Structures are given as C-alpha cells and as structure tokens.
Amino acid sequence: KGGNRLKIILRNAANVIGGLKDTHLSNFFRRILNKSDRATAISATARKLGVIIYNMITKKEPYKPPTDYLFLDEKRKQGLVKQIRKHIHKFDLTPEDLGLKST
C-alpha cells in the first residue's frame, strides 16, 4: 500500500541527486540525461537508488559506490576472459594443453 509514497520519495531524492556534483549517482543521472529527457533520468536514478537501498537492507552491508568506470571495450575484454576461464575449467585444460609454458 505504501508504494506510491516510496516512489515519490525515491523520485524526489533522484531529482536532488541530479543537482549534485561529482558523485557516483549524479554521474549516472547525467549519463542517462545525455541520452534522454529529465523524467527518464529521474526514473532510472530512482530505480537505481531503490535497488541500492534494498540491497543494503537485505545484505546488511554499507553501500560502496564504484570508484571508477570501465569503458565498454574493457568490459568486453573482461567478459571474454571470464568466458575463456570458464571453458578452461570446464574442459580441465592445463597450460601445456594450450601451448603455454608452465611456470
């Protein structure tokens, strides 16, 4: 029953976050704002804020904002490395099987 009140509070907080300078969430807000309008940026930031609060409550851990962002090509490289490691583990390959020197 309190969903509307919570939505209003999160959207107001997201609107305030949009006016802040150089924080994780304000940078997120500006990235969304560059792609679309202010209402969409407020909604996206409110959702992100809600997910952060939910995770803090359920996991009982303080919020640790990311300090730096990876560029898209770095994310792709990390994803490929993760897939390769998974396949190596799945097929029980050794460095010798891959043609690498064992050290």
A tleap script that builds the chain and sets N, CA, C and O, in Angstrom:
source leaprc.protein.ff14SB
mol = sequence {
  NLYS GLY GLY ASN ARG LEU LYS ILE ILE LEU
  ARG ASN ALA ALA ASN VAL ILE GLY GLY LEU
  LYS ASP THR HIE LEU SER ASN PHE PHE ARG
  ARG ILE LEU ASN LYS SER ASP ARG ALA THR
  ALA ILE SER ALA THR ALA ARG LYS LEU GLY
  VAL ILE ILE TYR ASN MET ILE THR LYS LYS
  GLU PRO TYR LYS PRO PRO THR ASP TYR LEU
  PHE LEU ASP GLU LYS ARG LYS GLN GLY LEU
  VAL LYS GLN ILE ARG LYS HIE ILE HIE LYS
  PHE ASP LEU THR PRO GLU ASP LEU GLY LEU
  LYS SER CTHR
}
set mol.1.N position { 0.808 -1.200 0.000 }
set mol.1.CA position { 0.000 0.000 0.000 }
set mol.1.C position { 0.852 1.266 0.000 }
set mol.1.O position { 0.369 2.322 -0.408 }
set mol.2.N position { 2.082 1.192 0.437 }
set mol.2.CA position { 2.902 2.391 0.525 }
set mol.2.C position { 3.749 2.624 -0.702 }
set mol.2.O position { 4.663 3.447 -0.668 }
set mol.3.N position { 3.469 1.913 -1.797 }
set mol.3.CA position { 4.298 2.010 -2.993 }
set mol.3.C position { 4.354 3.400 -3.585 }
set mol.3.O position { 5.416 3.848 -4.018 }
set mol.4.N position { 3.225 4.089 -3.608 }
set mol.4.CA position { 3.215 5.422 -4.192 }
set mol.4.C position { 4.058 6.398 -3.388 }
set mol.4.O position { 4.766 7.231 -3.953 }
set mol.5.N position { 3.979 6.293 -2.078 }
set mol.5.CA position { 4.778 7.186 -1.232 }
set mol.5.C position { 6.269 6.925 -1.428 }
set mol.5.O position { 7.074 7.852 -1.518 }
set mol.6.N position { 6.612 5.651 -1.489 }
set mol.6.CA position { 8.015 5.300 -1.693 }
set mol.6.C position { 8.491 5.786 -3.057 }
set mol.6.O position { 9.609 6.283 -3.187 }
set mol.7.N position { 7.645 5.642 -4.070 }
set mol.7.CA position { 8.007 6.099 -5.410 }
set mol.7.C position { 8.244 7.609 -5.413 }
set mol.7.O position { 9.203 8.087 -6.021 }
set mol.8.N position { 7.388 8.347 -4.747 }
set mol.8.CA position { 7.533 9.801 -4.695 }
set mol.8.C position { 8.815 10.183 -3.982 }
set mol.8.O position { 9.533 11.079 -4.426 }
set mol.9.N position { 9.107 9.506 -2.876 }
set mol.9.CA position { 10.328 9.807 -2.113 }
set mol.9.C position { 11.570 9.508 -2.947 }
set mol.9.O position { 12.493 10.321 -2.996 }
set mol.10.N position { 11.603 8.339 -3.608 }
set mol.10.CA position { 12.770 7.974 -4.415 }
set mol.10.C position { 12.941 8.919 -5.597 }
set mol.10.O position { 14.067 9.277 -5.944 }
set mol.11.N position { 11.838 9.325 -6.220 }
set mol.11.CA position { 11.934 10.252 -7.352 }
set mol.11.C position { 12.409 11.630 -6.899 }
set mol.11.O position { 13.194 12.271 -7.598 }
set mol.12.N position { 11.945 12.094 -5.740 }
set mol.12.CA position { 12.427 13.375 -5.206 }
set mol.12.C position { 13.912 13.300 -4.877 }
set mol.12.O position { 14.668 14.230 -5.158 }
set mol.13.N position { 14.321 12.190 -4.282 }
set mol.13.CA position { 15.747 12.017 -3.963 }
set mol.13.C position { 16.581 11.967 -5.246 }
set mol.13.O position { 17.676 12.528 -5.298 }
set mol.14.N position { 16.069 11.303 -6.269 }
set mol.14.CA position { 16.782 11.223 -7.544 }
set mol.14.C position { 16.892 12.599 -8.189 }
set mol.14.O position { 17.910 12.917 -8.804 }
set mol.15.N position { 15.862 13.405 -8.054 }
set mol.15.CA position { 15.897 14.756 -8.599 }
set mol.15.C position { 16.964 15.596 -7.899 }
set mol.15.O position { 17.672 16.375 -8.537 }
set mol.16.N position { 17.069 15.431 -6.596 }
set mol.16.CA position { 18.105 16.144 -5.841 }
set mol.16.C position { 19.490 15.640 -6.238 }
set mol.16.O position { 20.424 16.426 -6.395 }
set mol.17.N position { 19.613 14.328 -6.398 }
set mol.17.CA position { 20.896 13.737 -6.806 }
set mol.17.C position { 21.334 14.302 -8.151 }
set mol.17.O position { 22.528 14.486 -8.390 }
set mol.18.N position { 20.377 14.575 -9.023 }
set mol.18.CA position { 20.694 15.136 -10.331 }
set mol.18.C position { 21.367 16.492 -10.249 }
set mol.18.O position { 22.084 16.882 -11.171 }
set mol.19.N position { 21.150 17.218 -9.161 }
set mol.19.CA position { 21.767 18.524 -8.993 }
set mol.19.C position { 23.104 18.495 -8.283 }
set mol.19.O position { 23.783 19.520 -8.210 }
set mol.20.N position { 23.497 17.355 -7.762 }
set mol.20.CA position { 24.780 17.252 -7.063 }
set mol.20.C position { 25.936 17.225 -8.048 }
set mol.20.O position { 25.750 16.998 -9.244 }
set mol.21.N position { 27.122 17.459 -7.529 }
set mol.21.CA position { 28.305 17.444 -8.380 }
set mol.21.C position { 29.215 16.286 -8.011 }
set mol.21.O position { 29.506 16.053 -6.838 }
set mol.22.N position { 29.653 15.574 -9.018 }
set mol.22.CA position { 30.735 14.601 -8.918 }
set mol.22.C position { 30.524 13.511 -7.862 }
set mol.22.O position { 31.403 13.258 -7.039 }
set mol.23.N position { 29.364 12.878 -7.894 }
set mol.23.CA position { 29.143 11.682 -7.096 }
set mol.23.C position { 28.779 10.555 -8.056 }
set mol.23.O position { 28.457 10.800 -9.218 }
set mol.24.N position { 28.831 9.347 -7.576 }
set mol.24.CA position { 28.529 8.192 -8.416 }
set mol.24.C position { 27.129 8.294 -9.018 }
set mol.24.O position { 26.948 8.121 -10.223 }
set mol.25.N position { 26.148 8.575 -8.174 }
set mol.25.CA position { 24.773 8.617 -8.656 }
set mol.25.C position { 24.498 9.845 -9.524 }
set mol.25.O position { 23.711 9.766 -10.467 }
set mol.26.N position { 25.131 10.972 -9.221 }
set mol.26.CA position { 24.911 12.147 -10.065 }
set mol.26.C position { 25.550 11.961 -11.440 }
set mol.26.O position { 25.025 12.446 -12.442 }
set mol.27.N position { 26.671 11.264 -11.484 }
set mol.27.CA position { 27.277 10.953 -12.789 }
set mol.27.C position { 26.374 10.012 -13.579 }
set mol.27.O position { 26.219 10.170 -14.790 }
set mol.28.N position { 25.778 9.035 -12.899 }
set mol.28.CA position { 24.823 8.140 -13.550 }
set mol.28.C position { 23.642 8.941 -14.095 }
set mol.28.O position { 23.212 8.733 -15.229 }
set mol.29.N position { 23.124 9.855 -13.278 }
set mol.29.CA position { 21.998 10.692 -13.682 }
set mol.29.C position { 22.342 11.470 -14.954 }
set mol.29.O position { 21.542 11.522 -15.887 }
set mol.30.N position { 23.521 12.068 -14.989 }
set mol.30.CA position { 23.920 12.852 -16.162 }
set mol.30.C position { 24.111 11.991 -17.404 }
set mol.30.O position { 23.794 12.428 -18.511 }
set mol.31.N position { 24.628 10.770 -17.238 }
set mol.31.CA position { 24.777 9.871 -18.388 }
set mol.31.C position { 23.415 9.542 -18.994 }
set mol.31.O position { 23.263 9.523 -20.216 }
set mol.32.N position { 22.424 9.282 -18.136 }
set mol.32.CA position { 21.083 8.991 -18.639 }
set mol.32.C position { 20.469 10.250 -19.244 }
set mol.32.O position { 19.791 10.180 -20.270 }
set mol.33.N position { 20.702 11.394 -18.618 }
set mol.33.CA position { 20.148 12.657 -19.104 }
set mol.33.C position { 20.689 13.006 -20.487 }
set mol.33.O position { 19.974 13.584 -21.305 }
set mol.34.N position { 21.939 12.659 -20.751 }
set mol.34.CA position { 22.511 12.918 -22.070 }
set mol.34.C position { 21.837 12.076 -23.146 }
set mol.34.O position { 21.786 12.483 -24.307 }
set mol.35.N position { 21.317 10.900 -22.772 }
set mol.35.CA position { 20.686 10.010 -23.740 }
set mol.35.C position { 19.204 10.310 -23.930 }
set mol.35.O position { 18.664 10.082 -25.012 }
set mol.36.N position { 18.536 10.821 -22.889 }
set mol.36.CA position { 17.097 11.033 -22.971 }
set mol.36.C position { 16.696 12.250 -22.143 }
set mol.36.O position { 17.537 13.092 -21.826 }
set mol.37.N position { 15.418 12.343 -21.793 }
set mol.37.CA position { 14.935 13.526 -21.073 }
set mol.37.C position { 15.099 13.382 -19.561 }
set mol.37.O position { 15.501 12.334 -19.055 }
set mol.38.N position { 14.775 14.468 -18.856 }
set mol.38.CA position { 14.980 14.519 -17.409 }
set mol.38.C position { 14.090 13.528 -16.664 }
set mol.38.O position { 14.530 12.927 -15.684 }
set mol.39.N position { 12.858 13.347 -17.106 }
set mol.39.CA position { 11.947 12.426 -16.430 }
set mol.39.C position { 12.482 10.991 -16.470 }
set mol.39.O position { 12.364 10.253 -15.492 }
set mol.40.N position { 13.062 10.608 -17.591 }
set mol.40.CA position { 13.646 9.269 -17.707 }
set mol.40.C position { 14.857 9.134 -16.792 }
set mol.40.O position { 15.043 8.101 -16.150 }
set mol.41.N position { 15.677 10.178 -16.734 }
set mol.41.CA position { 16.855 10.150 -15.866 }
set mol.41.C position { 16.442 10.056 -14.400 }
set mol.41.O position { 17.076 9.346 -13.619 }
set mol.42.N position { 15.394 10.765 -14.027 }
set mol.42.CA position { 14.906 10.711 -12.647 }
set mol.42.C position { 14.396 9.305 -12.333 }
set mol.42.O position { 14.695 8.757 -11.272 }
set mol.43.N position { 13.626 8.724 -13.255 }
set mol.43.CA position { 13.093 7.373 -13.027 }
set mol.43.C position { 14.212 6.344 -12.910 }
set mol.43.O position { 14.179 5.485 -12.029 }
set mol.44.N position { 15.202 6.431 -13.797 }
set mol.44.CA position { 16.308 5.469 -13.773 }
set mol.44.C position { 17.125 5.610 -12.497 }
set mol.44.O position { 17.519 4.610 -11.896 }
set mol.45.N position { 17.381 6.842 -12.082 }
set mol.45.CA position { 18.157 7.072 -10.863 }
set mol.45.C position { 17.364 6.642 -9.634 }
set mol.45.O position { 17.932 6.097 -8.687 }
set mol.46.N position { 16.051 6.883 -9.642 }
set mol.46.CA position { 15.207 6.450 -8.520 }
set mol.46.C position { 15.219 4.935 -8.401 }
set mol.46.O position { 15.292 4.397 -7.297 }
set mol.47.N position { 15.148 4.246 -9.537 }
set mol.47.CA position { 15.199 2.790 -9.512 }
set mol.47.C position { 16.540 2.312 -8.983 }
set mol.47.O position { 16.597 1.407 -8.150 }
set mol.48.N position { 17.620 2.918 -9.464 }
set mol.48.CA position { 18.959 2.540 -9.005 }
set mol.48.C position { 19.086 2.779 -7.507 }
set mol.48.O position { 19.653 1.955 -6.789 }
set mol.49.N position { 18.564 3.895 -7.039 }
set mol.49.CA position { 18.599 4.204 -5.614 }
set mol.49.C position { 17.790 3.181 -4.822 }
set mol.49.O position { 18.216 2.749 -3.750 }
set mol.50.N position { 16.629 2.794 -5.341 }
set mol.50.CA position { 15.814 1.781 -4.678 }
set mol.50.C position { 16.518 0.444 -4.589 }
set mol.50.O position { 16.445 -0.230 -3.562 }
set mol.51.N position { 17.204 0.048 -5.661 }
set mol.51.CA position { 17.949 -1.216 -5.662 }
set mol.51.C position { 19.096 -1.151 -4.654 }
set mol.51.O position { 19.361 -2.124 -3.948 }
set mol.52.N position { 19.773 -0.013 -4.588 }
set mol.52.CA position { 20.871 0.153 -3.623 }
set mol.52.C position { 20.341 0.005 -2.196 }
set mol.52.O position { 20.922 -0.712 -1.381 }
set mol.53.N position { 19.241 0.685 -1.902 }
set mol.53.CA position { 18.669 0.624 -0.555 }
set mol.53.C position { 18.203 -0.792 -0.232 }
set mol.53.O position { 18.437 -1.286 0.871 }
set mol.54.N position { 17.545 -1.449 -1.190 }
set mol.54.CA position { 17.085 -2.822 -0.983 }
set mol.54.C position { 18.260 -3.749 -0.671 }
set mol.54.O position { 18.192 -4.561 0.252 }
set mol.55.N position { 19.330 -3.623 -1.443 }
set mol.55.CA position { 20.497 -4.479 -1.213 }
set mol.55.C position { 21.164 -4.173 0.123 }
set mol.55.O position { 21.668 -5.083 0.781 }
set mol.56.N position { 21.175 -2.910 0.532 }
set mol.56.CA position { 21.749 -2.567 1.834 }
set mol.56.C position { 20.946 -3.202 2.964 }
set mol.56.O position { 21.511 -3.680 3.948 }
set mol.57.N position { 19.617 -3.202 2.813 }
set mol.57.CA position { 18.761 -3.757 3.862 }
set mol.57.C position { 18.855 -5.280 3.899 }
set mol.57.O position { 18.976 -5.868 4.973 }
set mol.58.N position { 18.799 -5.919 2.729 }
set mol.58.CA position { 18.786 -7.380 2.715 }
set mol.58.C position { 20.146 -7.982 3.033 }
set mol.58.O position { 20.230 -8.993 3.731 }
set mol.59.N position { 21.214 -7.368 2.527 }
set mol.59.CA position { 22.559 -7.911 2.760 }
set mol.59.C position { 23.211 -7.370 4.023 }
set mol.59.O position { 24.233 -7.888 4.472 }
set mol.60.N position { 22.615 -6.324 4.597 }
set mol.60.CA position { 23.119 -5.687 5.818 }
set mol.60.C position { 24.578 -5.261 5.669 }
set mol.60.O position { 25.406 -5.494 6.549 }
set mol.61.N position { 24.866 -4.634 4.537 }
set mol.61.CA position { 26.205 -4.115 4.259 }
set mol.61.C position { 26.097 -2.642 3.894 }
set mol.61.O position { 25.097 -2.220 3.314 }
set mol.62.N position { 27.112 -1.858 4.226 }
set mol.62.CA position { 27.080 -0.453 3.813 }
set mol.62.C position { 27.270 -0.342 2.298 }
set mol.62.O position { 27.832 -1.234 1.664 }
set mol.63.N position { 26.800 0.748 1.742 }
set mol.63.CA position { 26.916 0.961 0.299 }
set mol.63.C position { 28.333 1.379 -0.043 }
set mol.63.O position { 28.898 2.280 0.576 }
set mol.64.N position { 28.899 0.711 -1.038 }
set mol.64.CA position { 30.241 1.039 -1.509 }
set mol.64.C position { 30.134 1.450 -2.974 }
set mol.64.O position { 30.058 0.590 -3.852 }
set mol.65.N position { 30.126 2.750 -3.246 }
set mol.65.CA position { 29.991 3.176 -4.641 }
set mol.65.C position { 31.230 2.811 -5.448 }
set mol.65.O position { 32.345 2.851 -4.927 }
set mol.66.N position { 31.044 2.459 -6.710 }
set mol.66.CA position { 32.216 2.173 -7.542 }
set mol.66.C position { 33.048 3.431 -7.706 }
set mol.66.O position { 32.509 4.529 -7.848 }
set mol.67.N position { 34.347 3.270 -7.685 }
set mol.67.CA position { 35.220 4.433 -7.763 }
set mol.67.C position { 35.544 4.820 -9.193 }
set mol.67.O position { 35.775 5.996 -9.477 }
set mol.68.N position { 35.564 3.853 -10.095 }
set mol.68.CA position { 35.857 4.182 -11.481 }
set mol.68.C position { 35.017 3.304 -12.395 }
set mol.68.O position { 34.582 2.214 -12.023 }
set mol.69.N position { 34.807 3.800 -13.572 }
set mol.69.CA position { 34.014 3.081 -14.553 }
set mol.69.C position { 34.924 2.472 -15.595 }
set mol.69.O position { 35.955 3.041 -15.952 }
set mol.70.N position { 34.533 1.316 -16.074 }
set mol.70.CA position { 35.263 0.686 -17.160 }
set mol.70.C position { 34.635 1.107 -18.477 }
set mol.70.O position { 33.414 1.219 -18.594 }
set mol.71.N position { 35.480 1.337 -19.456 }
set mol.71.CA position { 34.957 1.631 -20.772 }
set mol.71.C position { 34.388 0.348 -21.364 }
set mol.71.O position { 34.702 -0.750 -20.904 }
set mol.72.N position { 33.566 0.489 -22.367 }
set mol.72.CA position { 32.858 -0.643 -22.935 }
set mol.72.C position { 33.808 -1.721 -23.442 }
set mol.72.O position { 33.547 -2.909 -23.253 }
set mol.73.N position { 34.916 -1.323 -24.089 }
set mol.73.CA position { 35.853 -2.331 -24.592 }
set mol.73.C position { 36.536 -3.077 -23.455 }
set mol.73.O position { 36.858 -4.257 -23.596 }
set mol.74.N position { 36.764 -2.398 -22.319 }
set mol.74.CA position { 37.359 -3.077 -21.162 }
set mol.74.C position { 36.373 -4.083 -20.569 }
set mol.74.O position { 36.771 -5.166 -20.141 }
set mol.75.N position { 35.087 -3.726 -20.543 }
set mol.75.CA position { 34.078 -4.659 -20.053 }
set mol.75.C position { 34.008 -5.890 -20.946 }
set mol.75.O position { 33.895 -7.014 -20.459 }
set mol.76.N position { 34.076 -5.672 -22.248 }
set mol.76.CA position { 34.035 -6.801 -23.174 }
set mol.76.C position { 35.241 -7.699 -22.985 }
set mol.76.O position { 35.109 -8.923 -23.005 }
set mol.77.N position { 36.424 -7.108 -22.801 }
set mol.77.CA position { 37.627 -7.913 -22.586 }
set mol.77.C position { 37.495 -8.741 -21.316 }
set mol.77.O position { 37.850 -9.919 -21.300 }
set mol.78.N position { 36.985 -8.127 -20.253 }
set mol.78.CA position { 36.819 -8.867 -19.004 }
set mol.78.C position { 35.806 -9.997 -19.171 }
set mol.78.O position { 35.984 -11.076 -18.605 }
set mol.79.N position { 34.745 -9.758 -19.946 }
set mol.79.CA position { 33.762 -10.805 -20.207 }
set mol.79.C position { 34.365 -11.961 -20.986 }
set mol.79.O position { 34.086 -13.125 -20.698 }
set mol.80.N position { 35.206 -11.633 -21.989 }
set mol.80.CA position { 35.860 -12.687 -22.759 }
set mol.80.C position { 36.807 -13.498 -21.895 }
set mol.80.O position { 36.855 -14.724 -21.994 }
set mol.81.N position { 37.559 -12.810 -21.048 }
set mol.81.CA position { 38.487 -13.519 -20.153 }
set mol.81.C position { 37.706 -14.446 -19.228 }
set mol.81.O position { 38.128 -15.573 -18.970 }
set mol.82.N position { 36.570 -13.971 -18.731 }
set mol.82.CA position { 35.748 -14.794 -17.843 }
set mol.82.C position { 35.232 -16.032 -18.571 }
set mol.82.O position { 35.243 -17.130 -18.013 }
set mol.83.N position { 34.777 -15.860 -19.821 }
set mol.83.CA position { 34.301 -16.999 -20.604 }
set mol.83.C position { 35.423 -17.987 -20.880 }
set mol.83.O position { 35.225 -19.198 -20.781 }
set mol.84.N position { 36.591 -17.480 -21.222 }
set mol.84.CA position { 37.731 -18.352 -21.514 }
set mol.84.C position { 38.116 -19.143 -20.274 }
set mol.84.O position { 38.374 -20.343 -20.357 }
set mol.85.N position { 38.156 -18.480 -19.129 }
set mol.85.CA position { 38.495 -19.185 -17.888 }
set mol.85.C position { 37.473 -20.270 -17.578 }
set mol.85.O position { 37.828 -21.356 -17.120 }
set mol.86.N position { 36.198 -19.966 -17.831 }
set mol.86.CA position { 35.144 -20.952 -17.586 }
set mol.86.C position { 35.338 -22.173 -18.484 }
set mol.86.O position { 35.192 -23.308 -18.033 }
set mol.87.N position { 35.668 -21.938 -19.758 }
set mol.87.CA position { 35.874 -23.057 -20.680 }
set mol.87.C position { 37.125 -23.856 -20.316 }
set mol.87.O position { 37.127 -25.083 -20.416 }
set mol.88.N position { 38.169 -23.179 -19.901 }
set mol.88.CA position { 39.385 -23.884 -19.486 }
set mol.88.C position { 39.081 -24.798 -18.309 }
set mol.88.O position { 39.520 -25.947 -18.267 }
set mol.89.N position { 38.316 -24.262 -17.345 }
set mol.89.CA position { 37.959 -25.061 -16.176 }
set mol.89.C position { 37.010 -26.199 -16.568 }
set mol.89.O position { 37.129 -27.316 -16.065 }
set mol.90.N position { 36.084 -25.909 -17.453 }
set mol.90.CA position { 35.085 -26.906 -17.868 }
set mol.90.C position { 35.738 -28.106 -18.549 }
set mol.90.O position { 35.343 -29.247 -18.314 }
set mol.91.N position { 36.736 -27.849 -19.392 }
set mol.91.CA position { 37.376 -28.932 -20.133 }
set mol.91.C position { 38.653 -29.444 -19.464 }
set mol.91.O position { 39.368 -30.261 -20.045 }
set mol.92.N position { 38.945 -28.975 -18.256 }
set mol.92.CA position { 40.114 -29.398 -17.488 }
set mol.92.C position { 41.403 -29.285 -18.307 }
set mol.92.O position { 42.191 -30.227 -18.385 }
set mol.93.N position { 41.593 -28.135 -18.902 }
set mol.93.CA position { 42.791 -27.905 -19.707 }
set mol.93.C position { 43.933 -27.442 -18.817 }
set mol.93.O position { 43.717 -26.760 -17.816 }
set mol.94.N position { 45.127 -27.813 -19.186 }
set mol.94.CA position { 46.321 -27.370 -18.478 }
set mol.94.C position { 47.057 -26.383 -19.374 }
set mol.94.O position { 46.772 -26.312 -20.569 }
set mol.95.N position { 48.001 -25.618 -18.821 }
set mol.95.CA position { 48.773 -24.684 -19.660 }
set mol.95.C position { 49.500 -25.390 -20.803 }
set mol.95.O position { 49.673 -24.815 -21.878 }
set mol.96.N position { 49.928 -26.636 -20.576 }
set mol.96.CA position { 50.602 -27.383 -21.621 }
set mol.96.C position { 49.646 -27.703 -22.778 }
set mol.96.O position { 50.045 -27.690 -23.943 }
set mol.97.N position { 48.366 -27.995 -22.441 }
set mol.97.CA position { 47.366 -28.251 -23.476 }
set mol.97.C position { 47.132 -27.028 -24.352 }
set mol.97.O position { 46.819 -27.144 -25.537 }
set mol.98.N position { 47.287 -25.866 -23.751 }
set mol.98.CA position { 47.062 -24.628 -24.500 }
set mol.98.C position { 48.313 -24.133 -25.220 }
set mol.98.O position { 48.262 -23.121 -25.919 }
set mol.99.N position { 49.417 -24.823 -25.060 }
set mol.99.CA position { 50.665 -24.412 -25.691 }
set mol.99.C position { 51.408 -23.340 -24.927 }
set mol.99.O position { 52.238 -22.624 -25.488 }
set mol.100.N position { 51.107 -23.231 -23.643 }
set mol.100.CA position { 51.777 -22.249 -22.800 }
set mol.100.C position { 52.842 -22.943 -21.962 }
set mol.100.O position { 52.745 -24.132 -21.656 }
set mol.101.N position { 53.843 -22.181 -21.606 }
set mol.101.CA position { 54.899 -22.729 -20.740 }
set mol.101.C position { 54.359 -22.838 -19.328 }
set mol.101.O position { 53.642 -21.950 -18.866 }
set mol.102.N position { 54.688 -23.895 -18.651 }
set mol.102.CA position { 54.285 -23.980 -17.236 }
set mol.102.C position { 55.379 -23.348 -16.405 }
set mol.102.O position { 56.561 -23.642 -16.584 }
set mol.103.N position { 54.986 -22.495 -15.513 }
set mol.103.CA position { 55.968 -21.790 -14.675 }
set mol.103.C position { 55.789 -22.159 -13.230 }
set mol.103.O position { 56.522 -21.667 -12.372 }
savepdb mol mol.pdb
quit
